[in-house]
Amino acid sequence: MTREQILNYLKSSDESQLETLWQAADEVRRREVGDAVHLRGLLEISSHCIRECHYCGLNIGNTALMRYRMPVEEIMACAHEGLSFGYGTVVLQAGEDPGLTRQWVADLVRRIKGETPLAVTLSLGERSEEDLAAWREAGADRYLLRFETSNPALYQRIHPVLPGGVPDRIALLRTIKALGYETGSGVMIGIPDQTWDDLAADIELFRELDLDMIGVGPFIPHGATLLGQKGAWTIATEEQVPNTELMTYKVMALARLVCPSANIPATTALATLNTPTGRELCLSRGANVVMPNLTPKKYRALYEIYPSKACIDETAADCRACMHGRIRSIGREVGRGRGDAPRRQLA
Ligand code: SAH
């Protein structure tokens, strides 16, 4: 697919053209990864964060937010609960928290892998190659790190670099891949000052990085961040990508076309814009994964990367029942097993 074709779809409001896109994405999804929808239990294990990301409510400047770090025993209980729900994967996500030390995370991964058959996905931000290698050695299977935007100037504006830190996440993604992780990335859609060309380049970068997992969601302004303030948008409105539901479906469908066998989740950020039917629409337009939340209810509201997150008042069991119902309602089946990236199963 050329840049022009990608741009054409991104800017299109022609219903028949969009219908063609949805159908193409759905067909490629069915052919490449089948009808199974894999469930990944999401555990938000720490809300501590040392970064200043101007989009994220967990940023270090948000002193009003009460922070938590889940104790190991509680994490293990949640992992076992996920297993009892039939999930094949647990995703451990957190702010960038140096309190989650190399040893602590490695021990946790070893314990989960020792006590359960679960695949372990880590999403712990930008960590050193030594940390990443130690966790891979301990048995972690997958790593998620969104590059957020492929435009270096925009990235630097929204994601201040730590002294001695990496200038962008793209090189780190290549390291993650070289360590043998299934590698996931993605972007936010409608970041203030993100242009159509930026977003088209993001989709081209999915293809170039040959990602195993691609997660995309709308940018949702958070009042405790710089980008959540009025006036954050400065470019001409016709240049600005809207942070809408429709744009998110388009990017998801195009991601399916450029990376046919990737695992693509129907993300919570999208479900926040359309809780009644957003997940089902994602699954019909390229997605094949959902991430029911396993985080204990007492922590959920505190993991506020953006406001009004979907499913914040539900228990883990509610989320499981809800996801099963949604998957069956559109004639799909709940995936069994770990739901590894297809190419890995073939290897
Ligand atoms: N600390 C980890 C996990 C962060 S949360 C990391 O940085 O990788 C995971 C994702 O949530 C981020 O990568 C970002 O794309 C998304 N996110 C953060 N703030 C958001 C917002 N205001 N609106 C929409 N998505 C957001």
mmCIF file of C-alpha atoms and ligand atoms in Angstrom, residues 55-56 93-96 123-125 144-146 148 169 188 218-222 269 303 305-306, ligand 1:
data_model
loop_
_atom_site.group_PDB
_atom_site.id
_atom_site.type_symbol
_atom_site.label_atom_id
_atom_site.label_comp_id
_atom_site.label_asym_id
_atom_site.label_seq_id
_atom_site.Cartn_x
_atom_site.Cartn_y
_atom_site.Cartn_z
ATOM 1 C CA TYR A 55 -0.373 13.132 27.469
ATOM 2 C CA CYS A 56 -0.495 10.736 30.420
ATOM 3 C CA GLN A 93 1.643 -2.885 32.808
ATOM 4 C CA ALA A 94 2.873 0.054 34.893
ATOM 5 C CA GLY A 95 4.128 3.595 34.838
ATOM 6 C CA GLU A 96 7.885 3.854 34.397
ATOM 7 C CA SER A 123 4.585 -3.148 29.356
ATOM 8 C CA LEU A 124 6.825 -1.305 31.792
ATOM 9 C CA GLY A 125 8.104 1.582 29.656
ATOM 10 C CA LEU A 144 4.649 -3.748 24.540
ATOM 11 C CA LEU A 145 6.069 -0.268 23.973
ATOM 12 C CA ARG A 146 4.162 2.174 21.832
ATOM 13 C CA GLU A 148 3.364 6.993 20.183
ATOM 14 C CA ARG A 169 11.422 4.355 21.348
ATOM 15 C CA MET A 188 -2.205 7.494 19.835
ATOM 16 C CA PRO A 218 -7.602 7.759 20.383
ATOM 17 C CA PHE A 219 -5.735 10.428 22.333
ATOM 18 C CA ILE A 220 -7.996 11.365 25.255
ATOM 19 C CA PRO A 221 -7.163 14.711 26.912
ATOM 20 C CA HIS A 222 -6.416 14.480 30.642
ATOM 21 C CA ALA A 269 -9.275 3.869 24.901
ATOM 22 C CA TYR A 303 -4.384 3.999 37.138
ATOM 23 C CA ILE A 305 -3.682 7.384 32.197
ATOM 24 C CA TYR A 306 -6.725 9.170 30.727
HETATM 25 N N1 SAH B 1 4.491 3.344 31.104
HETATM 26 C C1 SAH B 1 4.199 2.415 30.032
HETATM 27 C C2 SAH B 1 2.735 2.084 29.945
HETATM 28 C C3 SAH B 1 1.938 3.330 29.703
HETATM 29 S S1 SAH B 1 0.247 3.263 29.451
HETATM 30 C C4 SAH B 1 4.676 3.017 28.723
HETATM 31 O O1 SAH B 1 4.891 4.231 28.668
HETATM 32 O O2 SAH B 1 4.831 2.265 27.756
HETATM 33 C C5 SAH B 1 0.140 2.611 27.835
HETATM 34 C C6 SAH B 1 -0.277 3.570 26.725
HETATM 35 O O3 SAH B 1 -1.383 4.378 27.081
HETATM 36 C C7 SAH B 1 0.757 4.578 26.308
HETATM 37 O O4 SAH B 1 1.761 3.996 25.529
HETATM 38 C C8 SAH B 1 -0.079 5.599 25.536
HETATM 39 O O5 SAH B 1 -0.094 5.321 24.150
HETATM 40 C C9 SAH B 1 -1.478 5.400 26.123
HETATM 41 N N2 SAH B 1 -1.947 6.665 26.736
HETATM 42 C C10 SAH B 1 -1.348 7.370 27.710
HETATM 43 N N3 SAH B 1 -2.031 8.521 27.933
HETATM 44 C C11 SAH B 1 -3.077 8.541 27.077
HETATM 45 C C12 SAH B 1 -4.121 9.477 26.796
HETATM 46 N N4 SAH B 1 -4.231 10.634 27.452
HETATM 47 N N5 SAH B 1 -5.017 9.156 25.846
HETATM 48 C C13 SAH B 1 -4.926 7.992 25.180
HETATM 49 N N6 SAH B 1 -3.954 7.079 25.383
HETATM 50 C C14 SAH B 1 -3.031 7.350 26.319
#
